[in-house]
């Protein structure tokens, strides 16, 4: 339902850049939501060089609940993500990147109903469907319904972000995320450091895998580096119990071990960081890296 209300119950955060082939499907899938409450769509269009902005402007002329943020300067993924989140005024925030889309018209209503009835949870996600554009095939991602804790998320991001709805009050002062390459995982760790998530069994969204996708283009080594950066940043900027700090450090060590197996040029720095976060000389992977250096 459209809205001129400046205080919608839900704000949907959409970030997009050079996604003219996908953005219309994305926004229309959100506009099709059937809800008993008001919602708006806040779009961070990051100064695209294609027709993405024109498509959004055309849709916003007919739908007052689409708010297109200033797009005259290219900010980059994380700064654009953060400023768009900051402009979301709803009690709850949902998220959908411009190349993904929703397929359940009751997604938001189900999730709001759940969080209204279950105050102990900071957010609620669902299952999703993957679309592999090159092969033109779909694959359902079916994970068990139930609680998702900070501990569950420490080793990997178990949440497809286009499925999430979370309480806006749990996400404040997040400028520290700007230098990261992965924003959604950091966001989920921030939320679950305060309250756990819950996953519903429903499939409500489609995640599109295509050659233009930023994450899918990265080599595994760079993905690992980006994940390490997220966890180190979480340690610095999120208020954690000692037990949770230890969980994060253990995850950092595991990722550093994987990174060292690539025999990267900065092997010594990675090894030193491993020890900094509690690593042991007696680890087999470390031993192999020493052998590699000797020979």
mmCIF file of N, CA and C in Angstrom, residues 77-79 82-83 86 174-181:
data_model
loop_
_atom_site.group_PDB
_atom_site.id
_atom_site.type_symbol
_atom_site.label_atom_id
_atom_site.label_comp_id
_atom_site.label_asym_id
_atom_site.label_seq_id
_atom_site.Cartn_x
_atom_site.Cartn_y
_atom_site.Cartn_z
ATOM 1 N N UNK A 77 29.877 1.406 -2.125
ATOM 2 C CA UNK A 77 28.849 0.499 -1.607
ATOM 3 C C UNK A 77 28.511 0.741 -0.137
ATOM 4 N N UNK A 78 29.500 0.675 0.740
ATOM 5 C CA UNK A 78 29.205 0.778 2.177
ATOM 6 C C UNK A 78 28.752 2.175 2.603
ATOM 7 N N UNK A 79 29.412 3.259 2.162
ATOM 8 C CA UNK A 79 28.879 4.579 2.507
ATOM 9 C C UNK A 79 27.448 4.777 1.999
ATOM 10 N N UNK A 82 25.115 2.765 4.324
ATOM 11 C CA UNK A 82 24.939 3.391 5.636
ATOM 12 C C UNK A 82 24.039 4.618 5.557
ATOM 13 N N UNK A 83 24.274 5.472 4.574
ATOM 14 C CA UNK A 83 23.431 6.675 4.492
ATOM 15 C C UNK A 83 21.989 6.315 4.161
ATOM 16 N N UNK A 86 20.414 5.081 7.358
ATOM 17 C CA UNK A 86 20.179 6.218 8.252
ATOM 18 C C UNK A 86 18.940 7.015 7.876
ATOM 19 N N UNK A 174 26.566 3.730 12.992
ATOM 20 C CA UNK A 174 27.249 2.649 12.269
ATOM 21 C C UNK A 174 28.253 3.165 11.233
ATOM 22 N N UNK A 175 28.726 4.374 11.410
ATOM 23 C CA UNK A 175 29.721 4.906 10.467
ATOM 24 C C UNK A 175 31.003 4.076 10.449
ATOM 25 N N UNK A 176 31.263 3.327 11.506
ATOM 26 C CA UNK A 176 32.456 2.477 11.556
ATOM 27 C C UNK A 176 32.432 1.380 10.493
ATOM 28 N N UNK A 177 31.287 1.150 9.882
ATOM 29 C CA UNK A 177 31.192 0.140 8.824
ATOM 30 C C UNK A 177 31.690 0.636 7.469
ATOM 31 N N UNK A 178 31.906 1.928 7.338
ATOM 32 C CA UNK A 178 32.151 2.522 6.021
ATOM 33 C C UNK A 178 33.334 1.914 5.271
ATOM 34 N N UNK A 179 34.357 1.500 5.975
ATOM 35 C CA UNK A 179 35.559 0.988 5.306
ATOM 36 C C UNK A 179 35.478 -0.498 4.987
ATOM 37 N N UNK A 180 34.418 -1.142 5.445
ATOM 38 C CA UNK A 180 34.280 -2.580 5.206
ATOM 39 C C UNK A 180 33.854 -2.871 3.777
ATOM 40 N N UNK A 181 34.106 -4.095 3.348
ATOM 41 C CA UNK A 181 33.638 -4.558 2.038
ATOM 42 C C UNK A 181 32.349 -5.377 2.171
#
